[in-house]
Structures are given as C-alpha cells and as structure tokens.
Amino acid sequence: MENHPNSLKKGEFVVIEDEVDIGENVSIGHNTVILKGTVIGDNVNIGCNCVIGIQQGGNTRMRKSDEMGNKLIIKDNTYIGNIVSIYSGSIISKNVFVGDHASIRENVLVDSESVIGRGAIIELNTKIGKACTVQTLAYVTGDTTLEDHVFIGPCVSMSNDKYMGAEKYELKGPTIKENAKIGNNSSLLPNVVIGKDVIVGAGSVVTKNIQDGEKIAGVPANSMKK
Amino acid sequence: MENHPNSLKKGEFVVIEDEVDIGENVSIGHNTVILKGTVIGDNVNIGCNCVIGIQQGGNTRMRKSDEMGNKLIIKDNTYIGNIVSIYSGSIISKNVFVGDHASIRENVLVDSESVIGRGAIIELNTKIGKACTVQTLAYVTGDTTLEDHVFIGPCVSMSNDKYMGAEKYELKGPTIKENAKIGNNSSLLPNVVIGKDVIVGAGSVVTKNIQDGEKIAGVPANSMKK
Amino acid sequence: MENHPNSLKKGEFVVIEDEVDIGENVSIGHNTVILKGTVIGDNVNIGCNCVIGIQQGGNTRMRKSDEMGNKLIIKDNTYIGNIVSIYSGSIISKNVFVGDHASIRENVLVDSESVIGRGAIIELNTKIGKACTVQTLAYVTGDTTLEDHVFIGPCVSMSNDKYMGAEKYELKGPTIKENAKIGNNSSLLPNVVIGKDVIVGAGSVVTKNIQDGEKIAGVPANSMKK
C-alpha cells in the first residue's frame, strides 16, 4: 500500500510506482508518471502528463552513463512544468524551474535557482551551475559544463563529437565559464572553452576557445571591434 | 456532476475539470487534460495526451503577464494535435491548426486560419495575425507581433532581451509585418521591425530594421543584389 | 475483448484501441495510447505517455499524403522512448531507437538500426536509410531522402518550399547521400543534393548541390581549403 503524506495533492490518473519518496506539500498534476527510485522534496510542483525518473534504455548504438546512481532527486521548492521528462540518476536542486516539454537525462546536476526553458534538452553527464538560464528550445549536449550564472539563449545548439560518429573519440561538450552569455541560435563546437563574462552574439558559430571578457560574433565567431 | 453536450466524443482517461465550457461536436483524445477555465467552441478537435488551459506558475525569476484573463478560449473548427500544451489567458481563433508537441503560453492571440507547426513554441504577450504559418520547431519569443499572412520557416529563432538577463530592460520581441517570409533557421534580434513583403533567406541573422519589400540574407543579413 | 499475448507488459492507464496487433515480449509504459491500425513486432519497448498510430488530420491548408497506407508498422527489437508521437502509414524497422519527445509523421520509412534523437521531428513522405543518426532536435522536412549511414547533427534544419508558401510548387526536401555528415545547427535549402561522404561544418547554410567527398562550411557554405 502507498504511504504518501496527507499533504500530497495528486491529480487524476497519476501513477506513482513503488520506492518513491515524497516530501510535504507536493503537487502532482493529472496523468503524470513518477517512476521507481524518485525522491521528491518539500513544496515541489510537478505539472500534468510528465514522466519522472526514467531508467536508461536504448539500443547498442546509444551511449550509457557509468557514473549514474539509480535515483532521481528533486529538491525543495522546485517547479516542474507539463509534459516534461527527467531521467533517474540526476539531481535537480532547490528552487529550480523546468519548463513545459523540457527533457533532462541521467547523470545531470541542475544546481539551485537555475531555469531550464520550455522544450530545452539537457543531455547526460552534464553540470548546470547555480542561477543559470537555459532558454527555450536550447540544446545542451552531453559532457558539458556550465558554471554559475551562465545564460544560454533560445535555440542555442552544441555538439560533443568532432568526428560525427565516424571515429572513436572521447565525447566532450563545451565548458562555459561564470557569467558568460550565449546569444540565440548560436552553435558551439565540441570541447570549446568559453571564458568568464564572454558575450557571444546571436547566430554565431564558435569554433575555438574564447578568453575571459571577449565579445564575439559571426561565422566563424571573431572579436567585435567597436 | 458534469454537464457536457451529448455530442462530445471523449477518449479514455480524459480529465475535464470544473468550469469548462464545451461546444457541439467536440472530440477530445485519450489521456488529455482540460483544466478549469477553458472554453471550447463547436467542431473543435483535440488530440491525445494534451494539457489545455494551464495556469501560470514558476519561480520568482520567471516573468508574469499582467494582462492575462483567466480563461483559455478555443474557437470553432480549430484542430489541436497530440501532446500539445496551451495556457489559460489566451485566444485560439477559428480554423486554427496547432501541431503535435506545440506549446502556446498566456496572453497570446492566434488569429483565424493560422497554422502553428509541430514543436513550435509561442511565448507570452504575443499576437499572431490571420492566416500566418509558424513552421515546425520555430520559436516565437515573448512580446512579439506577427501581422497577417506572415510565414515563419522551420527552426526560426527570435529573442526579446538584448542584455540577456544582465540589465533591467523592457523585453521586446520582433515586429513582423504583413506577408513577410522568414527563411528556415534564421535568427531575429530583439525589437527588430521587418517590413511588409520582406523575404529573409535561410540561416540569416537579422540585426536591424528591414524596409518593406527588401530581400535579405547572410550573417549579419544584408540586401541581396541580383 | 482484447486478445493480446500473455507476454505483454502493460503499464497503468494504457489505451490500446481495436485492430492493434502486438508481438511477443512487448512493453508499453504508463499512460501510452496505441491507436487503431498499429502493428507492433516482438521485443518492442514503448515508453510512457506516447501516442502511437495517429491518423492524419488538420485543416485545409495542411498537406496530405496520398500514398500512405492506413497502418503503422513497428518492427522487432525497436525501442521507443517517452512522450513520442508516431503517425499511421509509416514503417519503423528493426532495431531502431526513437528518443523521448520525438515525432514521426505518415508515409515515412525509418530503416533498421537508425537512431531518431530526442525532440527530433521527421515530416511526411520521407525515407531514412539504414544505420542513420538523426540527432537531438534535428528537423527532417517532408519529401526528404537520407541514404544509409547518414549523420544529421543536433538542431540541423531543412526546408522543402523555396517560395515559402507564396507560389504553387512541388515540395521537395534535400537528398543526402550515403555516409554524409551534417554539422550541428546547419540549414539545408530545398531540393539540394548532398553527395556521398560530404562533411558539412556546424552552422553552415547549404544553398546548392555538393559533390561527393567535399568538405564545406560557412554562410553560404563553400569548400574548406586546407
């Protein structure tokens, strides 16, 4: 028999599997699925038609994460929208906002106060720092690091495989340092390091490392002279 | 007790909350959720696994709309696909098509005969004119105006914040005038005005206002000489 | 009464309509909908909150496929994620992986061993060859051909209408030949032919046909000289 707090506000046709821990004052919308191994803190809101705590799957051509634990931890006061998918083996910290239609994979940390926009996708083995903004429909590839206060504009794209599947290669996404801002629809190549306080103009293609404080734009992106 | 028309065709595991008005000959697919305050006209089709009539939420870093009413109005003969989310405080006019996986936020008007493509996202405080096409995976940012007969190609990106969160600034998206056509995967900067009948080539970055009738392309976009 | 194999592993609130054939050792996640006319092979896994076997709909401005059959066929050992939508009139072959939030329309063939990434959208009348990879959030437009072993990077965009709805025109997407690789966030124009083994750099705009073996990049894309 289920043993959930009386304060749980649960919609219709909600599925909560076994081995799910739920804190106080949690709200779960209609038709949402909470899978085995999910740990939900206090005052968490989860919208309708979500799938939360997905176990890794896939065929033999898909990468698997070695380091993942087997739980999904969602901390206090976090707000998750509607039609969201989140994998097991990740941590969503306090006061995070996850927009509708977003997807977060395994072995990911989304640190406190960060915003993951609508339709954004965060791939595996990735760390999102504190108070970051990942805007609508942005794509954060696997093996990527965002330090604190990073801004990723709408529809930004990243990649982590310079051979596009043709050769064996240790996959590595970008590293984006504190307070850097990436303009909408920019493209970041594998393994680039973007320094602190860098500003990347909209629609740029970043092909190399960028030093702290630079402002760049274009295809390929270069310094903007005033 | 519910009081819905006999002509309602309702799938399995559908949730219809209180204070929902439903017209004649409406079809609602399996597992779809219709939330409080939704008004549905005649001959409306809604697919499966949708969430319709979402109330605003989010943490303190998210913008809120002041002007929103508290109802979602979906007018006659409109067709809504599967796995769609639409917020309360918006109007979806007659004969509109909303594709699968699309999302429309609060305080939005989608005027009659328009098409919102699959996976497209329309942010808050935005007006889409009559007979517009917003193609697949396009992103229409907040505080944006599309006049009538505008064509937004697939994967077009827009932004409305020139400081990317760094300074206080009145957010303002693009204004796109009658009959303008934006090529696929173009990027539009905040507050640009794109004139009537303008054609923007695929992959362009539009950084400034464009006069009526111009044809532009490139990064940044400039006039195409023949 | 339903007549499904004893080996079927079915979640809660699953809807399986009439005239659905299900093979051995199939798993269907919670809240998933399997619509009339779907044929599922052996050892197929389908995640939660999916909508499978959608019949074409839409208003008069939407294109319709003439050639579609009225069944969706999903072959053995294929893995379908969560919150996925797939239309009737298509074939998903053996050992295919379809990521979460992906959408596949009618009259599409996804051949064996291919991967359709998370949030990717495959439009109608399109053929994806064997062992292709279509990465996260990529957009494969209608009337497109991918030969075998093609790699489409994340967020790649395509179009199939050079007049953007303004004139009558036979819609035609790109043709991408064997083993070609398209870098992330590139834009492909209607009807371009991309030769065997071509490599397109990230963020490129491909405006013309590209011969076998070329390496191109830029806006518009040109040969990369070493």
XYZ file of C-alpha atoms in Angstrom:
678
model
C 0.000 0.000 0.000
C 1.168 3.507 -0.740
C 2.363 5.608 2.161
C 2.404 9.198 0.992
C 1.947 12.379 3.063
C -1.575 13.644 3.593
C -0.386 16.949 2.161
C 0.164 15.378 -1.287
C -2.106 16.935 -3.898
C -2.468 14.318 -6.600
C -4.351 14.670 -9.903
C -6.368 12.007 -11.675
C -4.753 9.011 -13.394
C -1.424 9.700 -11.702
C 0.931 6.709 -11.481
C 3.334 6.591 -8.547
C 5.450 3.437 -8.592
C 6.947 1.758 -5.521
C 10.074 3.119 -3.844
C 9.151 6.760 -4.397
C 9.749 9.230 -1.537
C 7.562 12.329 -1.441
C 8.042 15.354 0.872
C 5.419 17.703 2.302
C 3.119 19.937 0.231
C 3.886 18.335 -3.095
C 1.535 18.740 -6.042
C 1.442 16.236 -8.947
C -0.713 17.018 -11.992
C -3.106 14.720 -13.855
C -1.730 11.813 -15.904
C 1.822 12.257 -14.600
C 4.019 9.199 -14.013
C 6.529 9.033 -11.147
C 8.766 6.011 -11.652
C 10.575 3.857 -9.129
C 13.540 5.448 -7.365
C 12.364 9.076 -7.425
C 12.906 11.247 -4.347
C 10.837 14.445 -4.206
C 11.494 17.200 -1.614
C 9.060 19.588 0.057
C 6.903 22.112 -1.814
C 7.693 20.627 -5.206
C 5.187 21.206 -8.006
C 5.024 18.813 -10.961
C 2.603 19.540 -13.838
C 0.431 17.227 -15.918
C 1.469 14.419 -18.308
C 5.117 14.285 -17.130
C 7.353 11.209 -16.959
C 9.710 11.495 -13.991
C 12.515 9.094 -13.001
C 13.054 7.284 -16.326
C 15.578 4.455 -16.295
C 18.176 4.409 -19.073
C 17.341 2.370 -22.126
C 18.177 2.269 -25.772
C 19.894 0.105 -28.293
C 23.546 -0.751 -28.517
C 24.458 2.345 -30.518
C 23.407 4.639 -27.652
C 25.902 5.796 -25.046
C 25.386 4.733 -21.462
C 26.461 6.583 -18.376
C 28.690 4.656 -15.966
C 28.505 7.011 -13.069
C 24.788 7.328 -12.679
C 23.188 6.366 -9.439
C 19.794 4.773 -9.614
C 17.737 7.580 -8.113
C 16.366 10.899 -9.308
C 16.479 13.563 -6.599
C 14.269 16.654 -6.902
C 14.932 19.129 -4.086
C 12.659 21.550 -2.221
C 10.645 24.297 -3.891
C 11.404 23.180 -7.411
C 8.774 23.749 -10.092
C 8.390 21.323 -12.994
C 6.027 22.174 -15.851
C 3.871 19.940 -18.033
C 4.869 17.171 -20.487
C 8.407 17.071 -19.019
C 10.701 14.014 -18.974
C 13.513 13.564 -16.434
C 15.810 10.558 -16.032
C 16.904 8.687 -12.981
C 20.498 9.243 -11.828
C 20.234 13.061 -11.776
C 19.821 15.831 -9.212
C 17.510 18.802 -9.675
C 18.372 21.210 -6.855
C 16.291 23.700 -4.880
C 14.267 26.466 -6.479
C 14.827 25.224 -9.992
C 12.280 25.869 -12.759
C 11.887 23.277 -15.534
C 9.648 24.469 -18.394
C 6.997 22.512 -20.287
C 8.204 19.903 -22.806
C 11.784 20.011 -21.424
C 13.862 16.846 -21.077
C 16.761 16.139 -18.706
C 18.838 12.964 -18.943
C 20.806 10.875 -16.470
C 23.901 11.882 -14.517
C 22.982 15.581 -14.723
C 23.169 18.168 -11.945
C 20.959 21.231 -12.295
C 22.072 23.431 -9.429
C 19.843 25.719 -7.375
C 17.911 28.700 -8.778
C 18.500 27.682 -12.393
C 15.883 27.842 -15.135
C 15.589 25.160 -17.830
C 13.373 26.607 -20.577
C 10.438 25.101 -22.445
C 11.441 22.405 -24.875
C 15.115 22.611 -23.814
C 17.030 19.314 -23.766
C 19.893 18.585 -21.368
C 21.917 15.508 -22.294
C 23.759 13.115 -19.989
C 26.894 13.726 -17.853
C 26.307 17.470 -17.717
C 26.583 20.024 -14.922
C 24.478 23.194 -14.893
C 25.679 25.655 -12.212
C 23.668 27.901 -9.902
C 21.298 30.549 -11.243
C 21.878 29.648 -14.874
C 19.280 30.297 -17.548
C 18.907 27.797 -20.387
C 16.338 29.361 -22.668
C 13.554 27.836 -24.723
C 14.473 25.064 -27.183
C 18.203 25.303 -26.342
C 20.212 22.117 -26.622
C 22.889 21.358 -24.015
C 24.825 18.351 -25.283
C 26.368 15.573 -23.202
C 29.571 16.014 -21.189
C 29.087 19.781 -20.904
C 29.803 22.138 -18.008
C 28.008 25.414 -17.322
C 29.446 27.331 -14.378
C 27.229 29.637 -12.289
C 25.131 32.477 -13.770
C 25.560 31.344 -17.367
C 22.928 32.468 -19.895
C 22.162 30.195 -22.850
C 19.836 31.940 -25.332
C 16.895 30.354 -27.123
C 17.674 27.675 -29.695
C 21.420 27.586 -28.928
C 22.989 24.366 -30.247
C 26.038 22.457 -29.005
C 27.876 19.331 -30.107
C 30.280 16.972 -28.412
C 31.549 14.760 -31.228
C 34.005 16.314 -33.670
C 34.026 13.237 -35.887
C 30.218 12.992 -36.007
C 30.263 9.300 -35.178
C 32.968 8.397 -37.737
C 35.862 7.687 -35.344
C 36.325 6.596 -31.761
C 36.678 9.749 -29.734
C 36.107 10.752 -26.142
C 32.939 12.829 -26.378
C 33.343 16.276 -24.856
C 30.902 19.177 -24.909
C 31.679 22.860 -24.283
C 32.829 24.360 -20.978
C 31.128 27.698 -20.348
C 32.535 29.797 -17.534
C 30.866 32.016 -14.993
C 28.513 34.699 -16.236
C 29.082 34.035 -19.953
C 26.131 34.786 -22.230
C 25.426 32.910 -25.462
C 23.111 34.637 -27.983
C 20.135 32.909 -29.540
C 20.633 30.223 -32.146
C 24.438 30.202 -31.784
C 26.326 26.961 -32.463
C 29.107 25.771 -30.157
C 31.610 23.174 -31.369
C 32.860 20.252 -29.289
C 35.242 20.925 -26.433
C 35.398 24.737 -26.799
C 36.080 26.695 -23.601
C 34.159 29.966 -23.319
C 35.668 32.305 -20.706
C 34.079 34.293 -17.887
C 31.816 37.178 -18.857
C 32.119 36.386 -22.571
C 29.262 37.590 -24.779
C 28.513 35.600 -27.949
C 26.256 37.361 -30.479
C 23.135 35.717 -31.877
C 23.662 33.216 -34.680
C 27.427 32.883 -34.123
C 29.430 29.706 -34.729
C 32.069 29.289 -32.008
C 34.934 27.139 -33.292
C 37.725 27.818 -30.776
C 38.351 28.787 -27.163
C 37.352 32.328 -26.166
C 39.215 34.281 -23.495
C 37.549 35.884 -20.486
C 35.598 39.045 -21.200
C 35.632 38.869 -25.004
C 32.664 39.848 -27.143
C 32.379 37.781 -30.287
C 30.015 37.314 -33.219
C 29.854 35.902 -36.747
C 30.524 32.690 -38.664
C 33.080 31.712 -37.528
C 32.859 33.953 -34.475
C 35.515 36.659 -34.054
C 36.035 39.642 -31.761
C 33.678 42.536 -32.297
C 35.689 45.740 -32.789
C 33.939 48.898 -31.751
C -21.867 16.281 -11.976
C -20.531 17.096 -15.411
C -22.889 18.704 -17.870
C -21.323 18.296 -21.304
C -23.095 18.004 -24.674
C -24.142 14.561 -25.814
C -22.168 15.225 -28.988
C -18.873 15.237 -27.048
C -16.585 12.421 -28.173
C -14.307 11.755 -25.230
C -11.394 9.296 -25.113
C -10.334 7.171 -22.165
C -8.681 8.645 -19.060
C -9.618 12.181 -20.106
C -9.722 14.732 -17.290
C -12.140 17.647 -17.634
C -12.043 19.930 -14.609
C -14.943 22.058 -13.378
C -15.842 25.329 -15.076
C -15.072 24.076 -18.577
C -17.488 25.021 -21.387
C -17.649 22.679 -24.372
C -19.491 23.362 -27.673
C -21.121 20.887 -30.036
C -19.311 18.102 -31.902
C -16.082 18.349 -29.952
C -13.600 15.458 -29.873
C -11.059 15.035 -27.047
C -8.408 12.297 -27.359
C -7.302 9.786 -24.740
C -5.354 10.963 -21.685
C -5.902 14.656 -22.447
C -6.394 17.118 -19.603
C -8.731 20.121 -19.904
C -8.146 22.434 -16.958
C -10.510 24.825 -15.206
C -11.496 27.949 -17.140
C -11.246 26.519 -20.661
C -13.914 27.470 -23.222
C -14.097 25.234 -26.299
C -16.201 26.162 -29.371
C -18.033 23.910 -31.818
C -16.352 21.286 -34.001
C -13.044 21.521 -32.159
C -10.730 18.508 -32.263
C -8.139 17.985 -29.532
C -5.713 15.042 -29.797
C -4.338 12.697 -27.145
C -2.115 13.478 -24.134
C -2.582 17.265 -24.314
C -2.669 19.710 -21.395
C -5.086 22.546 -22.155
C -5.775 25.625 -20.021
C -2.626 25.698 -17.854
C -2.482 28.380 -15.173
C 0.720 30.402 -14.922
C 3.292 29.174 -12.470
C 7.009 29.336 -11.962
C 9.558 30.730 -9.616
C 10.380 34.339 -8.905
C 12.833 34.645 -11.799
C 10.094 33.993 -14.360
C 8.147 36.815 -15.946
C 4.439 37.041 -15.305
C 1.846 38.524 -17.564
C -0.278 41.291 -16.032
C -2.902 41.440 -18.709
C -3.931 37.827 -18.857
C -7.526 36.929 -18.277
C -8.186 33.680 -16.508
C -9.744 31.757 -19.370
C -8.461 29.968 -22.449
C -10.792 30.400 -25.418
C -10.576 27.958 -28.332
C -12.922 28.946 -31.148
C -14.910 26.880 -33.668
C -13.366 24.408 -36.103
C -9.911 24.575 -34.601
C -7.731 21.469 -34.706
C -5.243 20.740 -31.939
C -2.816 17.837 -32.335
C -1.328 15.494 -29.752
C 0.948 16.220 -26.762
C 0.187 19.959 -27.008
C 0.238 22.439 -24.096
C -1.745 25.690 -24.100
C -2.036 28.234 -21.283
C -5.012 29.983 -19.841
C -5.394 33.675 -20.718
C -5.086 33.158 -24.484
C -7.359 33.034 -27.511
C -7.028 30.470 -30.287
C -9.339 31.663 -33.058
C -11.401 29.819 -35.654
C -9.936 27.333 -38.121
C -6.525 27.314 -36.482
C -4.245 24.269 -36.660
C -1.886 23.562 -33.745
C 0.611 20.761 -34.476
C 1.745 17.965 -32.179
C 4.150 18.875 -29.349
C 3.491 22.621 -29.806
C 3.199 24.948 -26.809
C 1.364 28.283 -26.533
C 1.643 30.489 -23.472
C -0.635 33.016 -21.772
C -1.828 36.336 -23.173
C -1.404 35.131 -26.761
C -3.799 35.653 -29.658
C -3.547 33.193 -32.549
C -5.891 34.652 -35.129
C -8.072 32.687 -37.542
C -6.755 30.338 -40.241
C -3.214 30.308 -38.813
C -1.008 27.236 -38.514
C 1.266 26.639 -35.517
C 3.680 23.865 -36.521
C 4.790 20.767 -34.663
C 7.068 21.501 -31.748
C 6.730 25.277 -32.249
C 6.701 27.391 -29.087
C 4.820 30.696 -28.799
C 5.768 32.726 -25.729
C 3.593 35.117 -23.727
C 2.180 38.532 -24.745
C 2.350 37.717 -28.439
C -0.037 38.314 -31.317
C -0.129 36.036 -34.357
C -2.246 37.528 -37.187
C -4.644 35.827 -39.578
C -3.511 33.070 -41.947
C 0.049 33.037 -40.629
C 2.238 29.946 -40.825
C 4.667 29.246 -37.992
C 6.584 26.197 -39.143
C 7.902 23.203 -37.242
C 10.171 23.860 -34.245
C 10.084 27.641 -34.762
C 10.394 29.792 -31.672
C 8.278 32.944 -31.372
C 9.555 34.832 -28.336
C 7.508 36.910 -25.893
C 6.191 40.389 -26.744
C 6.239 39.701 -30.478
C 3.797 40.769 -33.204
C 3.148 38.911 -36.447
C 0.765 40.704 -38.765
C -1.448 38.761 -41.201
C -0.107 36.236 -43.739
C 3.374 36.063 -42.201
C 5.461 32.937 -42.878
C 7.957 31.816 -40.230
C 10.126 28.965 -41.551
C 11.145 25.866 -39.630
C 13.524 26.346 -36.693
C 13.469 30.177 -36.871
C 14.700 31.696 -33.605
C 13.856 35.046 -32.007
C 14.943 36.857 -28.859
C 13.481 39.688 -26.851
C 16.232 40.568 -24.376
C 19.253 42.426 -25.729
C 21.080 42.262 -22.405
C 20.438 38.525 -21.962
C 19.243 38.967 -18.396
C 22.136 41.223 -17.328
C 20.269 44.543 -17.076
C 16.743 45.752 -16.453
C 15.170 46.217 -19.842
C 11.683 46.249 -21.237
C 11.543 42.976 -23.130
C 10.527 43.407 -26.754
C 10.413 40.797 -29.492
C 10.363 41.405 -33.260
C 7.519 43.037 -35.194
C 6.947 41.250 -38.498
C 4.684 42.998 -40.988
C 2.139 41.672 -43.415
C 3.183 38.951 -45.804
C 6.853 38.864 -44.721
C 8.616 35.496 -45.049
C 11.420 34.347 -42.776
C 13.642 31.504 -44.070
C 14.399 28.423 -42.025
C 16.741 28.634 -39.057
C 17.116 32.432 -39.267
C 17.773 34.383 -36.067
C 15.934 37.622 -35.297
C 17.301 40.025 -32.709
C 15.188 41.835 -30.117
C 12.927 44.643 -31.261
C 13.724 44.459 -34.993
C 10.948 45.582 -37.347
C 10.657 43.514 -40.529
C 8.655 45.294 -43.242
C 5.819 44.134 -45.470
C 6.645 41.533 -48.116
C 10.240 41.197 -46.895
C 11.989 37.913 -47.678
C 14.719 36.744 -45.291
C 16.967 33.952 -46.618
C 17.559 30.742 -44.668
C 20.127 30.925 -41.880
C 20.260 34.744 -41.793
C 20.876 36.822 -38.670
C 18.686 39.936 -38.712
C 20.236 42.655 -36.562
C 18.388 45.805 -37.694
C 15.071 47.022 -39.114
C 14.300 45.970 -42.685
C 12.261 48.156 -45.044
C 9.175 46.954 -46.901
C 9.843 44.681 -49.858
C 13.552 44.033 -49.245
C 15.188 40.663 -49.810
C 17.985 39.973 -47.357
C 20.347 37.146 -46.421
C 23.611 36.435 -44.588
C 25.257 36.963 -41.195
C 24.526 39.751 -40.496
C 21.737 39.927 -43.082
C 22.127 42.417 -45.950
C 20.339 43.134 -49.212
C 20.713 40.529 -51.907
C 21.887 42.185 -55.158
C 20.882 40.414 -58.321
C -12.494 -8.399 -25.618
C -8.809 -7.741 -26.112
C -6.683 -10.612 -27.276
C -3.087 -9.678 -26.530
C -0.160 -12.011 -25.743
C 0.381 -13.017 -22.130
C 3.929 -11.707 -22.528
C 2.666 -8.120 -22.932
C 3.891 -5.892 -20.115
C 1.385 -3.070 -19.918
C 1.534 -0.025 -17.614
C -1.382 1.699 -15.923
C -3.933 3.785 -17.849
C -2.693 2.423 -21.166
C -5.186 2.679 -24.030
C -4.988 0.038 -26.759
C -7.667 0.531 -29.398
C -9.182 -2.229 -31.511
C -7.346 -3.652 -34.515
C -3.916 -3.455 -32.896
C -1.524 -6.409 -33.359
C 1.099 -6.958 -30.680
C 4.044 -9.403 -30.871
C 5.780 -11.261 -28.059
C 7.629 -9.636 -25.152
C 6.367 -6.125 -25.795
C 6.444 -3.476 -23.075
C 4.122 -0.440 -23.103
C 4.626 2.284 -20.475
C 2.004 4.022 -18.343
C -0.481 6.414 -19.972
C 0.567 5.473 -23.507
C -2.037 5.353 -26.278
C -1.862 2.798 -29.109
C -4.372 3.757 -31.788
C -6.267 1.595 -34.251
C -4.229 0.050 -37.058
C -0.896 -0.258 -35.238
C 1.201 -3.411 -35.744
C 3.930 -3.997 -33.151
C 6.620 -6.680 -33.604
C 8.423 -8.761 -30.990
C 10.582 -7.334 -28.213
C 9.442 -3.776 -28.825
C 9.655 -1.307 -25.947
C 7.424 1.769 -25.870
C 7.814 4.294 -23.035
C 5.223 6.293 -21.092
C 2.798 8.968 -22.328
C 3.293 8.205 -26.048
C 0.696 8.495 -28.809
C 1.281 5.783 -31.419
C -0.592 5.284 -34.705
C -2.095 8.758 -35.173
C -4.388 9.214 -38.153
C -3.809 12.262 -40.349
C -5.868 15.316 -39.568
C -5.614 19.050 -39.947
C -7.272 21.883 -41.738
C -7.402 22.539 -45.448
C -4.082 24.393 -45.519
C -2.173 21.292 -44.414
C -0.694 18.907 -46.945
C -1.989 15.352 -47.095
C -0.112 12.297 -48.161
C -1.692 10.298 -50.973
C 0.444 7.219 -50.677
C 0.022 6.418 -47.034
C -1.368 3.093 -46.046
C -3.583 3.004 -43.019
C -1.295 1.099 -40.665
C 1.752 1.910 -38.581
C 4.246 -0.954 -38.535
C 6.869 -1.107 -35.777
C 9.278 -3.998 -36.311
C 11.136 -6.250 -33.867
C 13.540 -5.013 -31.194
C 12.758 -1.360 -31.711
C 12.930 0.968 -28.728
C 10.627 3.979 -28.446
C 11.145 6.485 -25.637
C 8.649 8.569 -23.699
C 6.245 11.294 -24.887
C 6.755 10.242 -28.516
C 4.187 10.662 -31.320
C 4.163 8.483 -34.460
C 1.632 8.545 -37.306
C -0.146 5.768 -39.072
C 1.029 4.955 -42.608
C 4.718 4.625 -41.660
C 7.233 1.844 -41.057
C 9.728 1.845 -38.205
C 12.117 -1.025 -38.947
C 14.080 -3.384 -36.704
C 16.479 -2.221 -34.024
C 15.535 1.428 -34.364
C 15.808 3.841 -31.438
C 13.329 6.728 -31.194
C 14.206 9.240 -28.442
C 11.870 10.963 -25.994
C 9.658 13.771 -27.354
C 10.395 12.778 -30.977
C 7.671 12.897 -33.639
C 7.417 10.904 -36.886
C 4.717 11.590 -39.471
C 2.909 9.496 -42.068
C 4.384 7.830 -45.136
C 7.852 7.669 -43.529
C 10.284 4.749 -43.574
C 12.884 4.653 -40.809
C 15.112 1.777 -41.831
C 16.845 -0.661 -39.490
C 19.470 0.300 -36.899
C 18.753 4.027 -37.218
C 18.541 6.466 -34.308
C 15.983 9.295 -34.187
C 17.116 11.658 -31.428
C 15.173 13.287 -28.631
C 12.835 16.011 -29.810
C 13.681 15.339 -33.475
C 10.825 15.738 -35.953
C 10.538 13.716 -39.175
C 7.952 15.067 -41.612
C 5.845 13.135 -44.115
C 6.930 11.321 -47.311
C 10.484 10.866 -46.073
C 12.902 7.947 -46.193
C 15.616 7.468 -43.581
C 18.120 4.764 -44.620
C 19.831 2.100 -42.522
C 22.038 2.985 -39.561
C 21.436 6.710 -39.855
C 21.695 9.038 -36.887
C 19.323 11.993 -36.638
C 20.474 13.869 -33.573
C 18.555 15.706 -30.885
C 16.131 18.432 -32.001
C 17.029 17.997 -35.686
C 14.313 18.715 -38.209
C 13.953 16.481 -41.274
C 11.437 18.146 -43.566
C 8.906 16.436 -45.820
C 9.835 14.764 -49.107
C 13.425 14.163 -47.983
C 15.740 11.204 -48.592
C 18.569 10.109 -46.327
C 20.590 7.209 -47.733
C 22.331 4.749 -45.381
C 24.783 5.779 -42.648
C 23.923 9.481 -42.834
C 24.642 11.612 -39.762
C 22.409 14.627 -39.084
C 23.811 16.702 -36.202
C 21.775 18.259 -33.400
C 19.420 21.094 -34.345
C 20.010 20.754 -38.110
C 17.221 22.445 -40.070
C 15.862 21.694 -43.545
C 13.193 23.198 -45.771
C 11.253 21.942 -48.762
C 9.450 25.033 -50.065
C 11.563 27.616 -51.869
C 8.644 30.022 -52.190
C 7.683 29.743 -48.520
C 4.038 29.183 -49.320
C 3.786 32.068 -51.832
C 3.538 30.052 -55.053
C 2.400 26.607 -56.174
C 5.465 24.427 -56.161
C 6.164 20.730 -55.843
C 7.596 20.485 -52.362
C 10.996 18.787 -52.289
C 13.369 18.377 -49.365
C 17.115 17.594 -49.536
C 18.634 14.330 -50.784
C 21.551 13.290 -48.593
C 23.741 10.508 -49.909
C 25.489 7.659 -48.175
C 27.732 8.431 -45.250
C 27.357 12.233 -45.473
C 27.636 14.123 -42.191
C 25.825 17.390 -41.454
C 27.205 19.506 -38.585
C 25.025 20.838 -35.806
C 22.597 23.673 -36.490
C 23.282 23.733 -40.241
C 20.493 24.837 -42.592
C 19.746 22.943 -45.803
C 17.745 24.597 -48.570
C 15.009 22.873 -50.578
C 15.989 20.251 -53.114
C 19.783 20.358 -52.530
C 21.672 17.124 -53.209
C 24.495 16.409 -50.772
C 26.954 13.815 -52.122
C 28.464 10.715 -50.554
C 30.915 11.226 -47.698
C 30.373 15.005 -47.692
C 31.109 16.795 -44.432
C 29.173 19.996 -43.682
C 30.589 22.140 -40.864
C 28.456 23.295 -37.947
C 26.234 26.303 -38.576
C 26.584 26.194 -42.382
C 23.885 27.234 -44.842
C 23.854 24.856 -47.822
C 22.339 26.595 -50.857
C 23.424 24.344 -53.756
C 24.319 20.754 -54.620
C 27.547 19.415 -53.127
C 29.698 16.830 -54.904
C 30.802 13.552 -53.332
C 33.571 13.828 -50.777
C 33.581 17.617 -50.383
C 34.088 19.353 -47.056
C 32.155 22.587 -46.794
C 31.387 25.266 -44.221
C 30.145 28.857 -43.882
C 27.201 31.058 -44.882
C 26.686 30.273 -47.713
C 28.701 27.053 -47.442
C 31.826 26.740 -49.591
C 34.740 24.326 -49.840
C 37.185 24.378 -46.981
C 40.737 24.800 -48.325
C 43.464 23.364 -46.161
